[in-house]
C-alpha cells in the first residue's frame, strides 16, 4: 500500500457521482475530490506529506468505503 507518487483505488461497482475525502492521521481533512465516476480512482501524492492517511468514499449521501493509505517519501 505505501505509495510515493500516485495510487489507484479499484472499485467493484462503478461510481456515477462520488466524493473522496482524505484525512491526515489526526482527522484533519486535507483533500476532497468530487464528481468521481467509473471503477478506478487515482490519488496523487502532490502536497501530501509522508505519513498515514484515511480515505472516505461516498456517493451522494451513501457511505461506500473507508481505508488507510500510507504515503512514503
CSV table of N, CA, C and O in Angstrom, one decimal, residues 3-39:
chain,number,residue,atom,x,y,z
A,3,UNK,N,2.7,4.4,-1.1
A,3,UNK,CA,2.9,4.9,-2.5
A,3,UNK,C,3.7,6.2,-2.3
A,3,UNK,O,3.6,6.9,-1.3
A,4,UNK,N,4.5,6.6,-3.4
A,4,UNK,CA,5.3,7.8,-3.3
A,4,UNK,C,4.9,8.8,-4.4
A,4,UNK,O,5.2,10.0,-4.2
A,5,UNK,N,4.1,8.4,-5.4
A,5,UNK,CA,3.7,9.4,-6.4
A,5,UNK,C,2.2,9.4,-6.6
A,5,UNK,O,1.5,10.3,-6.5
A,6,UNK,N,1.7,8.2,-7.0
A,6,UNK,CA,0.2,8.0,-7.2
A,6,UNK,C,-0.2,6.6,-6.7
A,6,UNK,O,0.6,5.7,-6.7
A,7,UNK,N,-1.5,6.5,-6.4
A,7,UNK,CA,-2.0,5.2,-6.2
A,7,UNK,C,-3.4,5.1,-6.8
A,7,UNK,O,-4.1,6.2,-7.0
A,8,UNK,N,-3.8,3.9,-7.2
A,8,UNK,CA,-5.1,3.8,-7.9
A,8,UNK,C,-6.0,2.9,-7.0
A,8,UNK,O,-5.6,1.8,-6.6
A,9,UNK,N,-7.2,3.4,-6.7
A,9,UNK,CA,-8.2,2.6,-6.0
A,9,UNK,C,-9.1,1.9,-7.0
A,9,UNK,O,-9.7,2.6,-7.9
A,10,UNK,N,-9.3,0.6,-6.9
A,10,UNK,CA,-10.2,-0.1,-7.9
A,10,UNK,C,-11.4,-0.5,-7.1
A,10,UNK,O,-11.4,-1.1,-6.1
A,11,UNK,N,-12.6,-0.2,-7.7
A,11,UNK,CA,-13.9,-0.4,-7.1
A,11,UNK,C,-14.6,-1.5,-7.9
A,11,UNK,O,-14.5,-1.7,-9.1
A,12,UNK,N,-15.4,-2.3,-7.1
A,12,UNK,CA,-16.1,-3.4,-7.7
A,12,UNK,C,-17.4,-2.9,-8.4
A,12,UNK,O,-17.8,-3.5,-9.4
A,13,UNK,N,-17.9,-1.8,-8.0
A,13,UNK,CA,-19.1,-1.2,-8.6
A,13,UNK,C,-18.7,0.2,-9.1
A,13,UNK,O,-18.1,1.0,-8.4
A,14,UNK,N,-19.2,0.6,-10.3
A,14,UNK,CA,-18.9,2.0,-10.8
A,14,UNK,C,-19.6,3.1,-10.0
A,14,UNK,O,-20.7,2.9,-9.6
A,15,UNK,N,-18.9,4.2,-9.9
A,15,UNK,CA,-19.4,5.4,-9.3
A,15,UNK,C,-20.1,6.2,-10.4
A,15,UNK,O,-19.6,6.2,-11.5
A,16,UNK,N,-21.1,7.0,-10.0
A,16,UNK,CA,-21.6,8.0,-11.0
A,16,UNK,C,-21.4,9.4,-10.6
A,16,UNK,O,-21.3,10.3,-11.4
A,17,UNK,N,-21.3,9.6,-9.3
A,17,UNK,CA,-21.0,11.0,-8.8
A,17,UNK,C,-20.5,10.9,-7.4
A,17,UNK,O,-21.0,11.3,-6.4
A,18,UNK,N,-19.3,10.3,-7.3
A,18,UNK,CA,-18.7,10.0,-6.0
A,18,UNK,C,-17.8,11.1,-5.4
A,18,UNK,O,-17.4,12.0,-6.2
A,19,UNK,N,-17.6,11.1,-4.1
A,19,UNK,CA,-16.7,12.0,-3.5
A,19,UNK,C,-15.7,11.3,-2.6
A,19,UNK,O,-16.1,10.4,-1.9
A,20,UNK,N,-14.5,11.6,-2.7
A,20,UNK,CA,-13.4,11.0,-1.9
A,20,UNK,C,-12.8,12.1,-1.0
A,20,UNK,O,-12.5,13.2,-1.5
A,21,UNK,N,-12.7,11.8,0.2
A,21,UNK,CA,-12.2,12.8,1.2
A,21,UNK,C,-11.0,12.1,1.9
A,21,UNK,O,-11.1,11.0,2.3
A,22,UNK,N,-9.9,12.8,1.9
A,22,UNK,CA,-8.6,12.3,2.5
A,22,UNK,C,-8.4,13.1,3.8
A,22,UNK,O,-8.5,14.3,3.9
A,23,UNK,N,-8.2,12.4,4.9
A,23,UNK,CA,-7.9,12.9,6.2
A,23,UNK,C,-6.5,12.5,6.7
A,23,UNK,O,-6.1,11.4,6.4
A,24,UNK,N,-5.8,13.4,7.4
A,24,UNK,CA,-4.5,13.1,7.9
A,24,UNK,C,-4.7,12.2,9.2
A,24,UNK,O,-5.8,11.9,9.6
A,25,UNK,N,-3.6,11.9,9.8
A,25,UNK,CA,-3.6,11.0,11.0
A,25,UNK,C,-4.3,11.5,12.2
A,25,UNK,O,-4.7,10.8,13.1
A,26,UNK,N,-4.5,12.9,12.2
A,26,UNK,CA,-5.2,13.4,13.4
A,26,UNK,C,-6.7,13.8,13.0
A,26,UNK,O,-7.3,14.5,13.8
A,27,UNK,N,-7.1,13.4,11.8
A,27,UNK,CA,-8.5,13.6,11.4
A,27,UNK,C,-8.8,14.9,10.7
A,27,UNK,O,-9.9,15.2,10.4
A,28,UNK,N,-7.8,15.7,10.3
A,28,UNK,CA,-8.0,16.9,9.6
A,28,UNK,C,-8.2,16.6,8.1
A,28,UNK,O,-7.4,15.9,7.5
A,29,UNK,N,-9.2,17.2,7.5
A,29,UNK,CA,-9.5,17.0,6.1
A,29,UNK,C,-8.4,17.7,5.3
A,29,UNK,O,-8.1,18.9,5.5
A,30,UNK,N,-7.7,17.0,4.4
A,30,UNK,CA,-6.6,17.5,3.7
A,30,UNK,C,-6.8,17.6,2.2
A,30,UNK,O,-6.1,18.3,1.4
A,31,UNK,N,-7.8,16.8,1.7
A,31,UNK,CA,-8.1,16.9,0.3
A,31,UNK,C,-9.5,16.3,0.0
A,31,UNK,O,-10.0,15.4,0.7
A,32,UNK,N,-10.2,16.9,-0.9
A,32,UNK,CA,-11.5,16.5,-1.4
A,32,UNK,C,-11.5,16.4,-2.9
A,32,UNK,O,-11.1,17.3,-3.6
A,33,UNK,N,-11.9,15.2,-3.4
A,33,UNK,CA,-12.0,15.0,-4.8
A,33,UNK,C,-13.5,14.7,-5.1
A,33,UNK,O,-14.0,13.7,-4.6
A,34,UNK,N,-14.2,15.5,-5.9
A,34,UNK,CA,-15.6,15.4,-6.2
A,34,UNK,C,-15.9,15.0,-7.6
A,34,UNK,O,-15.0,15.0,-8.5
A,35,UNK,N,-17.1,14.6,-7.9
A,35,UNK,CA,-17.6,14.3,-9.2
A,35,UNK,C,-16.9,13.1,-9.8
A,35,UNK,O,-16.5,13.1,-11.0
A,36,UNK,N,-16.6,12.1,-9.0
A,36,UNK,CA,-15.9,10.9,-9.5
A,36,UNK,C,-16.8,9.9,-10.2
A,36,UNK,O,-18.0,9.8,-9.7
A,37,UNK,N,-16.3,9.3,-11.2
A,37,UNK,CA,-17.1,8.3,-11.9
A,37,UNK,C,-16.2,7.1,-12.4
A,37,UNK,O,-15.0,7.3,-12.5
A,38,UNK,N,-16.8,6.0,-12.6
A,38,UNK,CA,-16.1,4.8,-13.1
A,38,UNK,C,-15.7,3.9,-11.9
A,38,UNK,O,-16.2,4.0,-10.8
A,39,UNK,N,-14.8,3.0,-12.2
A,39,UNK,CA,-14.4,2.0,-11.3
A,39,UNK,C,-12.9,2.1,-10.8
A,39,UNK,O,-12.4,1.3,-10.0
